Amino acid sequence: MNQSMTERDKHFMSRAIAIAKKGMESNEGGPFGAIIVNKQGEIIGEGNNRVTSTNDPTAHAEVVAIRDACKNVDSFQLEGCTIYTSCEPCPMCLGAIYWARPERIVFAAAREDAAAIGFDDEFIYKEIPLPIEDRQITTEQVSQKEGVAVFNAWASKADKVEY
């Protein structure tokens, strides 16, 4: 990585960390912040953790920033963008990031740092590879035929927008 990219990354990470601090201090949620920057170096989305203030367990900083950026660019894809997040993304956020398809993820604190203050996602990382029947939350499959019928309708839908 060249020196100018390092300075650029530090600049944008400072913004993500400031958003985390502001959200935490205003009691909107945990100490997490994220921004999304396009190829031109413009911030197109930002967000802080709002889980407790919105009673939304999916309102993590990265998800809030992705929603903001996608709304602002009128697209569900963030190709060519970089997401700067004050902490290594949790499994949910990582999934959302991959679906949004940015070019890069840059983070400050590691997941171990978050675990040290009570934000421990390790149990989720351990649950994901387990067979469904061995997971802590009971998971059952019903109505597969009906569910697959909707998938088949999607597969043959002429005017679908693929993603």
PDB file of C-alpha atoms in Angstrom, residues 73-158:
ATOM      1  CA  VAL A  73     -26.453   6.402  -4.573  1.00  0.00           C
ATOM      2  CA  ASP A  74     -29.810   4.794  -5.459  1.00  0.00           C
ATOM      3  CA  SER A  75     -28.306   1.328  -5.791  1.00  0.00           C
ATOM      4  CA  PHE A  76     -28.101  -1.896  -3.803  1.00  0.00           C
ATOM      5  CA  GLN A  77     -24.480  -2.366  -4.840  1.00  0.00           C
ATOM      6  CA  LEU A  78     -21.439  -0.467  -3.559  1.00  0.00           C
ATOM      7  CA  GLU A  79     -18.903  -1.685  -6.084  1.00  0.00           C
ATOM      8  CA  GLY A  80     -15.620   0.190  -6.027  1.00  0.00           C
ATOM      9  CA  CYS A  81     -16.311   1.584  -2.554  1.00  0.00           C
ATOM     10  CA  THR A  82     -14.429   1.152   0.708  1.00  0.00           C
ATOM     11  CA  ILE A  83     -16.122   0.660   4.054  1.00  0.00           C
ATOM     12  CA  TYR A  84     -14.247   2.030   7.040  1.00  0.00           C
ATOM     13  CA  THR A  85     -15.452   0.603  10.309  1.00  0.00           C
ATOM     14  CA  SER A  86     -14.239   1.277  13.809  1.00  0.00           C
ATOM     15  CA  CYS A  87     -14.242  -2.451  14.584  1.00  0.00           C
ATOM     16  CA  GLU A  88     -13.814  -5.687  12.672  1.00  0.00           C
ATOM     17  CA  PRO A  89     -17.287  -6.541  11.346  1.00  0.00           C
ATOM     18  CA  CYS A  90     -19.364  -9.150  13.166  1.00  0.00           C
ATOM     19  CA  PRO A  91     -20.730 -12.102  11.141  1.00  0.00           C
ATOM     20  CA  MET A  92     -24.010 -10.301  10.363  1.00  0.00           C
ATOM     21  CA  CYS A  93     -22.246  -7.154   9.203  1.00  0.00           C
ATOM     22  CA  LEU A  94     -19.708  -9.118   7.218  1.00  0.00           C
ATOM     23  CA  GLY A  95     -22.572 -10.834   5.406  1.00  0.00           C
ATOM     24  CA  ALA A  96     -24.234  -7.476   4.686  1.00  0.00           C
ATOM     25  CA  ILE A  97     -20.936  -6.070   3.449  1.00  0.00           C
ATOM     26  CA  TYR A  98     -20.417  -8.985   1.087  1.00  0.00           C
ATOM     27  CA  TRP A  99     -23.953  -8.580  -0.280  1.00  0.00           C
ATOM     28  CA  ALA A 100     -23.253  -4.862  -0.910  1.00  0.00           C
ATOM     29  CA  ARG A 101     -20.027  -5.805  -2.736  1.00  0.00           C
ATOM     30  CA  PRO A 102     -17.625  -2.994  -1.832  1.00  0.00           C
ATOM     31  CA  GLU A 103     -14.036  -3.262  -2.993  1.00  0.00           C
ATOM     32  CA  ARG A 104     -12.421  -3.041   0.459  1.00  0.00           C
ATOM     33  CA  ILE A 105     -13.047  -3.303   4.173  1.00  0.00           C
ATOM     34  CA  VAL A 106     -10.783  -1.326   6.508  1.00  0.00           C
ATOM     35  CA  PHE A 107     -11.223  -1.707  10.278  1.00  0.00           C
ATOM     36  CA  ALA A 108      -9.621  -0.354  13.455  1.00  0.00           C
ATOM     37  CA  ALA A 109     -10.297  -2.490  16.568  1.00  0.00           C
ATOM     38  CA  ALA A 110     -10.249  -6.276  16.232  1.00  0.00           C
ATOM     39  CA  ARG A 111     -13.084  -8.580  17.250  1.00  0.00           C
ATOM     40  CA  GLU A 112     -10.992  -9.614  20.263  1.00  0.00           C
ATOM     41  CA  ASP A 113     -10.911  -5.966  21.353  1.00  0.00           C
ATOM     42  CA  ALA A 114     -14.716  -5.855  21.157  1.00  0.00           C
ATOM     43  CA  ALA A 115     -15.005  -9.114  23.098  1.00  0.00           C
ATOM     44  CA  ALA A 116     -12.875  -7.627  25.869  1.00  0.00           C
ATOM     45  CA  ILE A 117     -15.583  -5.004  26.543  1.00  0.00           C
ATOM     46  CA  GLY A 118     -18.543  -7.377  26.286  1.00  0.00           C
ATOM     47  CA  PHE A 119     -19.262  -7.473  22.539  1.00  0.00           C
ATOM     48  CA  ASP A 120     -18.280 -11.094  21.947  1.00  0.00           C
ATOM     49  CA  ASP A 121     -19.435 -12.666  18.677  1.00  0.00           C
ATOM     50  CA  GLU A 122     -17.353 -15.818  19.073  1.00  0.00           C
ATOM     51  CA  PHE A 123     -20.429 -17.932  19.805  1.00  0.00           C
ATOM     52  CA  ILE A 124     -21.858 -16.958  16.393  1.00  0.00           C
ATOM     53  CA  TYR A 125     -18.619 -17.860  14.624  1.00  0.00           C
ATOM     54  CA  LYS A 126     -18.800 -21.251  16.374  1.00  0.00           C
ATOM     55  CA  GLU A 127     -22.486 -21.777  15.506  1.00  0.00           C
ATOM     56  CA  ILE A 128     -22.210 -21.097  11.765  1.00  0.00           C
ATOM     57  CA  PRO A 129     -20.297 -24.251  10.766  1.00  0.00           C
ATOM     58  CA  LEU A 130     -22.362 -26.542  13.017  1.00  0.00           C
ATOM     59  CA  PRO A 131     -25.028 -28.819  11.538  1.00  0.00           C
ATOM     60  CA  ILE A 132     -28.456 -27.228  12.010  1.00  0.00           C
ATOM     61  CA  GLU A 133     -29.479 -29.818  14.576  1.00  0.00           C
ATOM     62  CA  ASP A 134     -26.454 -28.984  16.760  1.00  0.00           C
ATOM     63  CA  ARG A 135     -27.050 -25.232  16.972  1.00  0.00           C
ATOM     64  CA  GLN A 136     -28.189 -23.540  20.189  1.00  0.00           C
ATOM     65  CA  ILE A 137     -31.321 -22.013  18.643  1.00  0.00           C
ATOM     66  CA  THR A 138     -33.756 -24.704  17.551  1.00  0.00           C
ATOM     67  CA  THR A 139     -34.117 -24.550  13.781  1.00  0.00           C
ATOM     68  CA  GLU A 140     -36.706 -26.560  11.886  1.00  0.00           C
ATOM     69  CA  GLN A 141     -37.670 -26.815   8.233  1.00  0.00           C
ATOM     70  CA  VAL A 142     -41.325 -26.831   7.164  1.00  0.00           C
ATOM     71  CA  SER A 143     -43.148 -26.228   3.859  1.00  0.00           C
ATOM     72  CA  GLN A 144     -40.072 -26.721   1.676  1.00  0.00           C
ATOM     73  CA  LYS A 145     -42.188 -27.504  -1.384  1.00  0.00           C
ATOM     74  CA  GLU A 146     -44.118 -24.229  -1.077  1.00  0.00           C
ATOM     75  CA  GLY A 147     -40.943 -22.274  -0.417  1.00  0.00           C
ATOM     76  CA  VAL A 148     -39.208 -23.774  -3.437  1.00  0.00           C
ATOM     77  CA  ALA A 149     -42.259 -22.967  -5.593  1.00  0.00           C
ATOM     78  CA  VAL A 150     -41.599 -19.256  -4.990  1.00  0.00           C
ATOM     79  CA  PHE A 151     -37.924 -19.809  -5.903  1.00  0.00           C
ATOM     80  CA  ASN A 152     -38.992 -21.482  -9.143  1.00  0.00           C
ATOM     81  CA  ALA A 153     -41.277 -18.545  -9.927  1.00  0.00           C
ATOM     82  CA  TRP A 154     -38.305 -16.197  -9.364  1.00  0.00           C
ATOM     83  CA  ALA A 155     -36.082 -18.295 -11.619  1.00  0.00           C
ATOM     84  CA  SER A 156     -38.551 -17.931 -14.503  1.00  0.00           C
ATOM     85  CA  LYS A 157     -39.487 -14.279 -13.814  1.00  0.00           C
ATOM     86  CA  ALA A 158     -38.667 -12.303 -16.940  1.00  0.00           C
TER      87      ALA A 158
END
